[in-house]
XYZ file of C-alpha atoms in Angstrom:
699
model
C -0.548 -0.238 0.041
C 1.643 3.831 -0.913
C 1.486 5.670 2.209
C -1.756 8.068 2.536
C 1.141 10.304 2.625
C 1.958 10.793 -0.919
C -2.061 10.480 -2.103
C -1.780 13.866 -2.461
C 1.090 13.798 -5.279
C -0.346 10.442 -6.864
C -3.590 12.249 -7.659
C -4.332 12.873 -11.164
C -2.465 15.152 -12.887
C -6.574 16.339 -13.614
C -6.753 17.007 -9.985
C -5.064 20.534 -10.662
C -7.610 23.176 -11.507
C -7.378 24.113 -14.917
C -6.032 20.431 -16.144
C -8.440 19.590 -18.363
C -8.991 17.057 -21.631
C -7.752 19.834 -23.960
C -4.818 20.981 -21.928
C -4.301 16.979 -20.656
C -3.042 15.620 -23.761
C -0.305 18.527 -24.051
C 0.430 18.240 -20.455
C 0.835 14.283 -21.434
C 3.171 14.875 -24.395
C 5.287 16.987 -22.086
C 5.902 13.934 -18.964
C 5.710 11.218 -22.023
C 3.059 9.846 -21.437
C 0.138 8.023 -23.626
C -2.619 9.813 -21.878
C -3.550 12.502 -19.376
C -4.617 9.496 -17.452
C -1.073 7.848 -16.828
C 0.126 11.525 -15.460
C 0.101 12.592 -11.680
C 0.954 15.771 -9.433
C 4.481 14.682 -8.835
C 5.252 14.241 -12.603
C 4.777 18.118 -12.615
C 6.618 18.544 -9.191
C 9.585 16.574 -10.309
C 9.307 18.663 -13.690
C 11.707 21.031 -13.159
C 13.016 24.539 -15.007
C 16.485 24.434 -16.973
C 17.033 27.568 -17.140
C 15.852 31.236 -16.285
C 15.495 34.376 -17.775
C 16.958 37.895 -15.198
C 14.865 40.724 -15.439
C 17.178 42.518 -12.984
C 19.446 43.154 -15.878
C 18.092 46.517 -18.238
C 20.274 47.541 -20.766
C 19.831 50.656 -23.223
C 18.282 49.934 -26.322
C 21.668 49.702 -28.698
C 23.256 47.173 -26.011
C 20.697 45.144 -26.012
C 22.169 41.524 -27.200
C 21.213 39.581 -30.120
C 18.738 36.580 -29.030
C 19.118 37.276 -25.619
C 15.732 37.673 -23.461
C 16.559 41.490 -22.363
C 14.335 43.752 -20.327
C 13.773 47.780 -21.904
C 12.623 50.979 -20.661
C 11.536 53.604 -23.637
C 8.956 56.523 -24.437
C 6.479 54.931 -27.164
C 7.378 57.339 -29.847
C 4.519 56.090 -32.587
C 1.931 53.116 -34.247
C 2.330 51.759 -37.697
C -0.574 48.883 -38.043
C -0.065 46.835 -40.878
C -2.457 47.716 -44.136
C -3.978 44.245 -43.407
C -5.111 41.326 -40.797
C -1.725 39.351 -42.756
C 0.682 42.701 -41.838
C 2.360 43.136 -38.549
C 1.591 45.894 -36.314
C 4.262 47.556 -35.356
C 4.774 49.854 -32.580
C 8.249 51.957 -32.057
C 10.458 52.499 -28.888
C 12.976 55.218 -28.543
C 15.679 55.892 -25.612
C 18.955 57.952 -25.691
C 20.410 54.993 -27.990
C 17.917 54.080 -30.659
C 14.760 52.761 -31.945
C 13.471 49.689 -31.067
C 10.814 47.946 -33.222
C 7.653 45.877 -31.335
C 6.191 43.521 -33.903
C 2.882 42.184 -33.482
C 1.323 39.540 -35.462
C -2.977 39.242 -36.258
C -4.087 42.505 -33.652
C -7.316 42.585 -33.439
C -9.490 45.851 -31.784
C -7.518 48.845 -30.652
C -5.784 47.215 -27.471
C -2.127 47.804 -28.215
C -3.029 52.076 -28.188
C -4.652 51.530 -24.797
C -1.614 48.718 -23.857
C 1.246 51.121 -24.819
C -0.104 55.142 -25.470
C 2.223 57.719 -27.353
C 4.993 59.208 -25.638
C 3.834 56.870 -22.784
C 7.497 55.261 -20.438
C 6.993 51.561 -20.843
C 9.086 48.813 -19.158
C 9.236 45.431 -22.058
C 10.761 42.676 -21.706
C 11.582 39.820 -24.821
C 13.528 38.253 -26.943
C 15.763 40.718 -28.992
C 16.971 40.248 -32.684
C 19.091 42.350 -34.961
C 18.119 43.061 -38.454
C 20.171 45.553 -40.381
C 21.761 46.758 -37.722
C 18.290 47.238 -36.059
C 16.775 45.554 -32.615
C 13.164 43.844 -33.085
C 11.257 42.245 -30.423
C 8.553 39.896 -31.554
C 5.592 39.798 -29.428
C 7.508 40.553 -25.729
C 6.509 38.393 -22.530
C 5.738 41.617 -20.864
C 4.432 45.034 -21.010
C 3.961 47.688 -18.078
C 4.014 51.141 -17.622
C 7.378 51.921 -16.281
C 6.466 52.724 -12.485
C 5.036 49.327 -12.869
C 8.616 47.283 -12.715
C 6.906 44.595 -9.724
C 4.327 43.519 -11.786
C 7.236 41.474 -13.748
C 9.098 39.304 -11.957
C 12.890 40.086 -12.151
C 13.469 36.302 -12.349
C 11.402 33.974 -14.213
C 12.404 29.718 -14.684
C 12.325 28.301 -18.197
C 10.951 25.055 -18.205
C 11.282 22.488 -21.135
C 8.026 22.741 -23.284
C 5.824 21.319 -25.819
C 4.080 23.212 -28.432
C 0.611 24.842 -28.075
C 1.278 24.864 -23.859
C 2.128 28.561 -22.855
C 4.227 28.977 -20.189
C 1.800 30.851 -18.072
C -0.469 28.058 -18.340
C 2.003 25.419 -16.541
C 3.753 27.714 -14.244
C 0.159 28.280 -12.699
C -0.612 23.804 -12.540
C 2.717 23.508 -10.997
C 2.362 26.514 -8.133
C -0.583 24.336 -7.476
C 1.420 21.071 -7.823
C 3.507 22.492 -5.294
C 1.431 23.273 -2.853
C 0.743 18.992 -2.131
C 4.207 19.217 -1.073
C 4.033 17.817 2.176
C 6.777 17.415 4.205
C 8.411 14.071 4.430
C 9.925 11.927 7.196
C 14.037 12.043 6.490
C 15.245 8.536 4.783
C 18.581 10.123 3.929
C 21.666 9.063 6.844
C 22.255 12.110 9.353
C 25.734 11.638 8.600
C 25.239 11.983 4.921
C 22.483 15.007 5.214
C 25.841 17.281 7.438
C 28.480 16.339 5.263
C 26.450 17.279 1.330
C 24.690 20.199 3.432
C 21.218 19.044 2.241
C 18.278 20.229 3.248
C 14.586 18.578 3.152
C 13.171 17.358 0.023
C 10.253 19.554 0.247
C 13.144 22.745 1.120
C 14.877 21.618 -2.301
C 11.970 21.021 -4.356
C 10.830 24.292 -3.730
C 14.246 25.909 -3.903
C 14.319 23.628 -7.485
C 11.300 26.145 -8.636
C 12.174 28.927 -7.580
C 15.835 29.928 -8.572
C 17.316 32.725 -7.501
C 20.074 33.072 -10.023
C 21.826 31.186 -12.510
C 23.850 29.204 -9.747
C 20.657 27.832 -8.192
C 19.880 25.446 -11.375
C 23.769 24.245 -11.386
C 24.029 20.521 -11.087
C 25.709 20.727 -8.183
C 23.885 23.467 -6.376
C 22.382 21.816 -3.272
C 18.660 21.578 -4.135
C 19.849 19.746 -7.102
C 21.893 17.313 -5.821
C 19.666 16.501 -2.798
C 17.036 15.376 -5.154
C 20.341 13.627 -7.029
C 21.439 11.632 -4.015
C 17.224 10.363 -3.502
C 16.807 9.559 -6.914
C 20.718 7.457 -6.420
C 19.135 6.069 -3.468
C 15.964 4.504 -4.134
C 17.440 2.435 -7.487
C 20.763 1.185 -5.074
C 17.886 0.267 -2.847
C 15.562 -1.498 -4.932
C 18.482 -3.042 -6.620
C 19.789 -4.679 -3.623
C 16.140 -5.247 -2.798
C 15.762 -7.056 -5.425
C 19.448 -8.654 -5.291
C 18.263 -9.868 -2.077
C 15.779 -11.541 -2.892
C 17.366 -13.144 -5.713
C 20.166 -14.342 -3.112
C 17.304 -16.200 -1.080
C 16.380 -18.250 -3.515
C 19.332 -20.581 -3.839
C 21.280 -21.692 -7.346
C 21.207 -25.020 -8.472
C 25.189 -25.952 -7.892
C 26.354 -26.740 -11.791
C 29.606 -28.381 -11.643
C 31.139 -28.391 -15.145
C 33.379 -32.089 -16.228
C 34.849 -30.598 -19.871
C 33.181 -33.899 -21.494
C 31.448 -31.208 -23.727
C 33.248 -28.097 -23.565
C 36.534 -29.928 -24.345
C 35.710 -31.302 -27.864
C 33.849 -27.665 -28.426
C 37.272 -25.880 -27.923
C 38.802 -28.262 -29.556
C 37.306 -27.941 -32.435
C 37.177 -24.285 -32.735
C 39.156 -22.487 -35.165
C 40.602 -19.697 -32.673
C 42.189 -19.685 -29.683
C 40.340 -17.763 -26.309
C 41.999 -14.549 -25.529
C 43.288 -14.069 -22.140
C 39.970 -12.378 -20.965
C 37.555 -14.715 -22.446
C 39.466 -17.422 -20.577
C 39.323 -15.107 -17.637
C 35.840 -14.220 -17.909
C 34.796 -18.580 -18.427
C 36.421 -19.024 -15.255
C 34.750 -16.987 -12.959
C 32.102 -17.521 -14.156
C 32.576 -21.399 -13.563
C 33.519 -20.649 -10.184
C 29.809 -18.821 -9.924
C 27.983 -20.966 -10.612
C 29.886 -23.809 -8.466
C 28.407 -22.156 -5.497
C 24.768 -22.175 -4.087
C 24.379 -18.954 -3.971
C 22.779 -18.296 -7.906
C 25.216 -16.084 -10.149
C 24.424 -12.692 -11.483
C 27.084 -11.779 -14.028
C 27.170 -8.845 -16.719
C 29.506 -10.099 -19.140
C 30.785 -7.184 -21.178
C 32.636 -6.522 -24.084
C 32.910 -4.455 -27.174
C 31.347 -5.169 -30.461
C 33.758 -8.515 -31.664
C 35.432 -9.397 -28.487
C 33.815 -13.079 -28.264
C 30.450 -12.713 -26.029
C 29.126 -15.237 -28.033
C 32.145 -18.142 -26.901
C 32.150 -16.922 -24.081
C 28.085 -17.440 -23.317
C 28.573 -20.951 -25.314
C 31.009 -22.511 -22.647
C 28.733 -21.338 -19.461
C 25.613 -23.069 -21.801
C 27.745 -26.142 -22.070
C 28.790 -26.516 -18.590
C 24.824 -25.819 -17.715
C 24.273 -29.298 -19.915
C 27.058 -31.115 -18.783
C 25.134 -30.648 -15.428
C 22.508 -32.447 -17.160
C 20.282 -29.294 -16.978
C 19.258 -26.772 -19.557
C 20.323 -23.300 -20.550
C 18.111 -20.080 -22.362
C 19.545 -17.285 -24.715
C 16.815 -14.498 -25.306
C 18.073 -11.910 -28.004
C 16.062 -8.864 -28.451
C 15.452 -9.042 -32.434
C 14.402 -12.042 -34.555
C 16.666 -11.551 -36.161
C 19.432 -11.557 -33.605
C 17.861 -14.608 -31.693
C 18.079 -16.371 -35.369
C 21.940 -15.666 -36.097
C 22.874 -16.906 -32.894
C 20.981 -20.015 -33.910
C 22.889 -20.413 -36.607
C 26.445 -19.433 -34.949
C 26.291 -21.360 -31.723
C 24.779 -24.400 -34.104
C 27.851 -24.612 -35.763
C 30.288 -23.938 -32.346
C 28.221 -26.660 -30.776
C 28.485 -28.752 -33.001
C 30.966 -31.464 -32.034
C 29.463 -31.527 -28.649
C 26.233 -33.068 -30.667
C 23.820 -31.264 -28.039
C 20.068 -30.522 -29.350
C 19.354 -27.203 -29.841
C 16.084 -25.395 -31.319
C 15.130 -21.932 -31.721
C 11.704 -20.186 -30.252
C 10.268 -16.674 -31.306
C 7.101 -15.135 -31.960
C 6.855 -16.358 -34.821
C 7.328 -19.963 -34.128
C 3.244 -20.858 -34.971
C 1.059 -23.761 -35.188
C 2.661 -27.621 -34.842
C 6.065 -26.553 -35.365
C 5.991 -24.497 -31.833
C 4.266 -26.850 -29.993
C 6.798 -29.994 -30.745
C 9.265 -27.087 -29.262
C 7.391 -26.448 -26.539
C 7.240 -30.964 -25.879
C 10.951 -30.845 -26.493
C 12.089 -27.513 -23.835
C 9.712 -29.463 -21.248
C 10.676 -33.103 -21.574
C 14.682 -31.771 -21.083
C 14.934 -33.420 -24.876
C 16.353 -29.770 -26.239
C 19.585 -28.605 -23.995
C 20.025 -25.058 -25.656
C 16.716 -23.162 -26.502
C 17.572 -19.604 -27.989
C 15.081 -16.861 -28.845
C 13.517 -13.442 -28.015
C 11.285 -12.844 -24.148
C 8.886 -15.765 -25.908
C 11.508 -17.985 -24.262
C 9.452 -17.165 -20.753
C 6.380 -16.632 -21.496
C 3.372 -18.400 -19.402
C 3.289 -21.366 -22.190
C 6.884 -22.591 -21.609
C 7.861 -24.592 -19.390
C 11.186 -26.521 -18.506
C 12.426 -29.220 -17.618
C 15.975 -28.147 -15.377
C 16.395 -24.406 -16.516
C 20.171 -23.670 -14.849
C 21.366 -21.042 -16.838
C 20.046 -18.271 -18.574
C 21.616 -16.315 -20.905
C 20.674 -12.871 -21.702
C 21.639 -10.714 -25.039
C 22.356 -6.751 -24.734
C 20.877 -6.400 -21.331
C 19.786 -2.536 -22.281
C 17.492 -3.665 -24.477
C 15.369 -5.074 -21.230
C 14.700 -4.221 -17.904
C 15.433 -5.289 -14.119
C 11.636 -6.596 -14.964
C 12.316 -9.272 -17.356
C 15.143 -10.494 -14.930
C 12.392 -10.644 -12.327
C 9.142 -12.258 -14.347
C 11.854 -15.494 -14.523
C 11.924 -15.533 -10.864
C 8.323 -15.266 -10.721
C 7.658 -18.452 -12.734
C 9.505 -19.724 -9.382
C 12.725 -19.989 -11.377
C 15.818 -19.022 -10.549
C 18.648 -20.111 -12.825
C 22.083 -18.653 -12.964
C 22.114 -15.499 -14.767
C 24.564 -13.846 -17.294
C 23.751 -11.204 -18.802
C 25.873 -10.244 -22.242
C 26.009 -6.162 -23.853
C 27.591 -5.309 -26.904
C 27.417 -1.838 -25.502
C 30.062 -0.459 -23.127
C 29.033 1.133 -20.267
C 31.017 3.315 -18.152
C 31.965 1.884 -14.720
C 29.272 5.015 -12.973
C 26.339 3.036 -14.920
C 27.060 0.195 -13.795
C 26.609 0.548 -10.702
C 23.581 3.296 -11.300
C 21.823 0.323 -13.313
C 23.088 -3.109 -12.569
C 24.033 -2.538 -8.898
C 22.906 -6.142 -8.482
C 25.579 -7.501 -10.531
C 29.128 -8.768 -10.883
C 30.689 -7.740 -14.007
C 33.225 -9.134 -16.829
C 34.858 -7.192 -19.600
C 36.028 -8.839 -22.222
C 39.352 -6.262 -23.243
C 40.633 -7.974 -26.321
C 40.166 -8.617 -29.440
C 40.072 -12.516 -31.354
C 43.365 -11.983 -32.850
C 43.908 -11.709 -36.601
C 41.298 -8.945 -36.532
C 42.469 -5.993 -38.165
C 41.743 -2.766 -37.112
C 38.881 -0.255 -39.236
C 39.919 2.777 -41.559
C 37.574 5.651 -40.459
C 37.009 8.601 -42.530
C 34.633 11.588 -42.555
C 33.502 12.903 -45.761
C 31.221 15.656 -46.719
C 27.776 15.070 -48.109
C 28.969 16.863 -50.943
C 31.135 14.409 -52.338
C 28.880 11.053 -52.284
C 29.495 10.389 -55.668
C 33.393 9.484 -54.796
C 31.625 7.299 -52.744
C 29.516 5.196 -55.459
C 32.781 4.886 -57.139
C 34.860 3.643 -55.214
C 31.882 1.338 -54.028
C 31.614 0.200 -57.676
C 35.455 -0.156 -57.640
C 35.131 -2.830 -54.425
C 32.216 -4.443 -55.657
C 33.735 -5.311 -58.615
C 36.606 -6.740 -56.419
C 33.949 -9.148 -54.566
C 33.512 -6.767 -51.930
C 30.510 -6.260 -50.010
C 29.407 -3.451 -47.981
C 26.610 -1.478 -45.834
C 25.226 2.025 -46.340
C 23.248 3.187 -42.954
C 20.411 5.522 -43.434
C 18.553 7.581 -40.462
C 15.715 7.225 -41.745
C 12.892 4.589 -43.558
C 11.513 6.944 -45.541
C 11.507 10.638 -46.827
C 9.976 12.642 -44.820
C 8.161 16.587 -45.687
C 9.766 17.648 -42.436
C 12.993 16.716 -42.705
C 16.374 17.031 -45.484
C 18.064 13.341 -44.562
C 18.359 10.951 -46.960
C 16.014 8.408 -46.194
C 16.837 4.801 -46.829
C 14.167 4.204 -48.831
C 14.792 6.750 -50.998
C 18.956 6.185 -50.909
C 18.351 1.996 -51.925
C 16.392 3.786 -55.409
C 19.655 5.695 -55.878
C 22.120 2.858 -55.459
C 19.710 0.622 -57.598
C 19.732 2.231 -60.888
C 23.612 2.049 -60.289
C 24.044 -1.597 -59.170
C 20.951 -3.217 -60.277
C 20.076 -6.377 -58.107
C 23.457 -6.535 -56.344
C 21.699 -3.826 -53.335
C 19.298 -5.115 -51.127
C 17.170 -3.219 -48.214
C 16.131 -3.783 -44.705
C 14.503 -1.130 -41.844
C 12.272 -2.353 -39.376
C 8.889 -2.299 -40.851
C 9.777 -4.829 -43.099
C 8.353 -8.604 -41.767
C 10.489 -10.469 -39.960
C 10.255 -13.579 -42.973
C 11.060 -10.200 -45.890
C 13.906 -9.300 -43.358
C 15.458 -12.755 -43.388
C 15.417 -13.089 -46.548
C 17.512 -9.794 -47.814
C 19.719 -11.207 -44.687
C 20.202 -14.589 -46.229
C 20.895 -13.013 -49.999
C 23.569 -10.413 -48.280
C 25.096 -13.227 -46.363
C 25.464 -15.358 -48.925
C 26.660 -13.030 -51.861
C 23.518 -12.542 -53.945
C 23.464 -9.262 -52.743
C 26.641 -7.315 -52.459
C 25.593 -3.604 -50.980
C 22.644 -3.558 -48.173
C 21.060 0.024 -48.014
C 19.340 -0.390 -43.909
C 18.205 1.507 -41.241
C 20.219 0.595 -37.675
C 17.934 -2.129 -37.653
C 21.267 -3.972 -38.436
C 23.028 -1.847 -35.465
C 23.288 -4.899 -33.017
C 24.407 -8.751 -33.654
C 24.004 -8.879 -37.790
C 27.295 -10.966 -38.192
C 28.985 -11.301 -41.904
C 31.846 -11.360 -41.522
C 33.488 -10.490 -44.936
C 31.528 -7.373 -44.977
C 34.054 -4.689 -44.965
C 33.056 -1.586 -45.813
C 30.657 0.406 -43.987
C 28.650 3.820 -45.112
C 26.863 5.966 -42.066
C 24.851 8.762 -43.869
C 24.021 11.912 -41.718
C 26.796 10.564 -39.245
C 26.420 13.863 -37.164
C 22.687 12.019 -36.448
C 23.704 8.780 -34.403
C 25.587 8.924 -30.949
C 28.787 8.405 -30.262
C 27.769 4.711 -28.831
C 25.499 4.102 -31.636
C 27.977 4.496 -34.856
C 30.945 2.732 -32.236
C 27.942 -0.518 -32.682
C 27.801 0.535 -36.264
C 30.835 0.524 -37.699
C 31.380 -3.270 -35.168
C 29.519 -4.767 -38.094
C 32.237 -4.391 -40.641
C 36.217 -5.820 -39.570
C 34.713 -9.296 -38.204
C 36.495 -10.823 -40.844
C 40.851 -11.162 -40.888
C 40.528 -8.856 -44.307
C 41.062 -4.255 -43.791
C 38.546 -3.013 -43.564
C 36.667 0.393 -43.546
C 34.292 2.909 -42.403
C 32.850 6.177 -43.852
C 31.327 8.503 -41.834
C 29.722 11.008 -44.390
C 27.913 14.855 -42.482
C 26.038 17.494 -43.425
C 28.443 20.668 -42.514
C 27.931 23.003 -40.499
C 29.038 20.616 -37.639
C 28.116 21.490 -34.283
C 31.092 22.018 -31.486
C 29.671 18.228 -30.107
C 28.511 16.601 -33.591
C 32.123 17.561 -34.929
C 33.489 15.835 -31.359
C 31.679 13.096 -31.801
C 33.292 12.020 -35.296
C 37.150 12.945 -34.050
C 36.730 10.463 -31.665
C 35.734 7.489 -33.467
C 38.398 8.620 -36.569
C 41.282 8.397 -33.388
C 39.958 5.078 -31.631
C 38.078 1.591 -31.570
C 38.173 1.024 -28.132
C 34.602 0.777 -26.780
C 34.724 1.607 -23.163
C 36.826 4.629 -24.480
C 34.001 5.945 -26.100
C 31.074 4.890 -23.990
C 33.210 7.574 -21.414
C 33.117 9.995 -23.854
C 29.475 9.225 -25.322
C 28.632 10.127 -21.578
C 30.677 12.905 -21.058
C 29.142 14.446 -24.230
C 25.423 13.031 -24.374
C 24.450 12.108 -20.434
C 23.171 8.974 -19.144
C 19.473 9.567 -20.445
C 20.931 9.322 -24.048
C 23.910 6.902 -23.810
C 22.253 3.879 -24.542
C 19.285 4.835 -27.238
C 15.709 5.133 -25.595
C 14.881 6.591 -22.342
C 12.389 3.360 -21.920
C 15.312 0.923 -22.305
C 15.090 -0.461 -18.698
C 17.672 1.883 -17.864
C 17.474 4.736 -15.432
C 16.722 7.946 -17.410
C 17.214 10.525 -14.580
C 15.333 13.470 -13.898
C 17.812 15.256 -11.063
C 20.990 12.845 -10.989
C 23.791 13.442 -13.463
C 26.090 10.537 -13.192
C 28.843 12.871 -14.678
C 28.345 15.594 -11.723
C 27.202 13.386 -9.106
C 28.849 9.900 -9.288
C 30.461 10.660 -5.837
C 27.217 10.547 -4.381
C 26.294 6.997 -6.169
C 28.918 5.191 -4.860
C 27.616 7.082 -1.630
C 24.400 5.853 -2.262
C 25.580 2.541 -3.061
C 27.360 1.868 0.210
C 24.519 3.233 2.063
C 21.674 1.022 0.821
C 24.258 -1.734 0.844
C 24.372 -1.334 4.696
C 20.659 -0.466 5.252
C 19.718 -3.859 3.432
C 22.312 -5.690 5.946
C 20.868 -3.998 9.026
C 17.403 -4.144 8.225
C 16.530 -6.439 5.426
C 12.878 -5.985 5.880
C 12.510 -2.200 6.332
C 11.102 -2.184 9.251
C 13.370 0.016 11.637
C 11.815 3.990 11.615
C 14.278 4.942 8.450
C 13.367 1.689 6.943
C 9.681 2.859 6.854
C 10.940 6.919 5.317
C 13.013 4.547 2.922
C 9.927 2.579 1.467
C 8.126 6.401 0.970
C 11.655 7.362 -1.210
C 10.824 4.421 -3.157
C 7.166 5.312 -3.433
C 8.184 8.206 -4.316
C 10.390 7.011 -7.227
C 8.423 4.910 -8.209
C 10.478 1.803 -7.129
C 7.868 0.135 -5.546
C 8.394 -2.675 -7.115
C 11.324 -3.236 -5.238
C 8.759 -3.228 -1.775
C 6.078 -6.553 -3.054
C 10.010 -8.567 -3.382
C 9.993 -7.490 0.953
C 6.046 -9.006 1.259
C 7.108 -11.884 -1.134
C 10.353 -12.722 1.307
């Protein structure tokens, strides 16, 4: 049960005055929810300003900075109405330095003459733009008589907005929401409170919505740091509770015999790298214990995670159990099936693949084989964990690309009464701070070397006006039997943007290369995608035009050229993932990043980092610095924490403190029954971490 203290904050947003269906739809969009019914008062309380307008600085007209909000006191000189309704109405103000034109559109009636009488001294505030050396202000935010300055707020918070919602309406709703914020019991350890100079939650939230200057909006400002710490603490306590619950369900010790892995290792066309061997050793030690393994295997693109996972799965089969490998997409699941079937062939084990596309009799037969234990290894999408799937003896679950599965999916397994050892793999190199924030309940292994024989990928940046040269280079390469990818950011052309779409680029390239070009994008159905990928893999097609659907795990070892169009539109980690689709064989490979000038500072930094290094972990740290953690792993809905207050760049020290505090708290008060434990329960509900509280009850 949510504590009654929080009821006013978890009331529907429509409980606030003035929030009806029309404005409600705008609020839902602003707050990232499907409908207004999904929005709560707390969502507005947590929607904090990102900047301020400071009206205390009042320059002379000719000193007003370009593109900035200025507050100007001057005399109304004359009115110049538009000749028709479609023409702008201008009012000219003058002071000793010069003249300012106030511009208004669609003016009805004579309200401007009343608001701005000629020869009256007025104070106006708004954004000043300069045209041909003359300043202009379109629709000022505020206009008052010069003596009525107090009617204009000297400092005004600026919030992230959505089209159609006015700043005044939002501010009114936020003020109504803040009235509902109660005094909370204190859940932070007194020592931590004192050391960081934190004030109470209520005072911190009120301070965040009432900034006095730019320093109040700094991520390290006391109010912001306090809320960041709460967010980290809620996350770390819930991870600690989940871990405690999962640990309570004993693991079945898995003792590897080498009977299956021995022949497989002997037949591999390569030797495992040092870091692969170390990871396998860690995994086998974990699985041999009575506690369940929860391990994150991080490996850069092409570092050989699949081989490590196979060794773990073979150990489970050697111990008489079953193993599953869950992949985020159909393409990836079927590819893992093809790769692992080949690698595991010397062990002679039974492998099946189960996805949402497996239907009818084929599906029933596979489900029977899984239930009887005849199938020893199952590969698939999250169809593997649906209610209809019963395992005879599931000992190991391997989850690929964890950032596409939240903690919730890990828990669904446990809820079925299945407590296998868990190995989670990701090719997205995650910086240590983010590992702590998102996967604090896991041990971590890192694969840091590339398998022997892999050559470095040469990365070059090219302006978009040189596309014809790239097509000529591709023609020469395809004539020599090479294979290439061409990645575009959109599926079809849109009027809003000038990005080249995959369909448009495919049409252009097909006119040059004919049926040697294929197209793959997310809107195609599974069989269509599979057919194109199979043709590309077999060499019937030599050039694959695609959207980022190929980003994860598409394995065509003889593809050696990657062209990425509008590279400036992609994140650093994503560009690195895409580049990793080439350079998987023993031939030298090239990645060409096509960009449209002029590049932003950030865009230039991203592309130059890619040119300089192939180290995924270094790239991930840089990406975190440049873009912030909310975007690092693609979408905010990725099961990773999209923080509202915390920033890993600015608050990493607080995360470390919160992690230690959460561990200490759960060790001393595992059921949260103490006075502080009760306060922590309020914190978990406030930050919507209440699924962790259900674990306490399920105990």
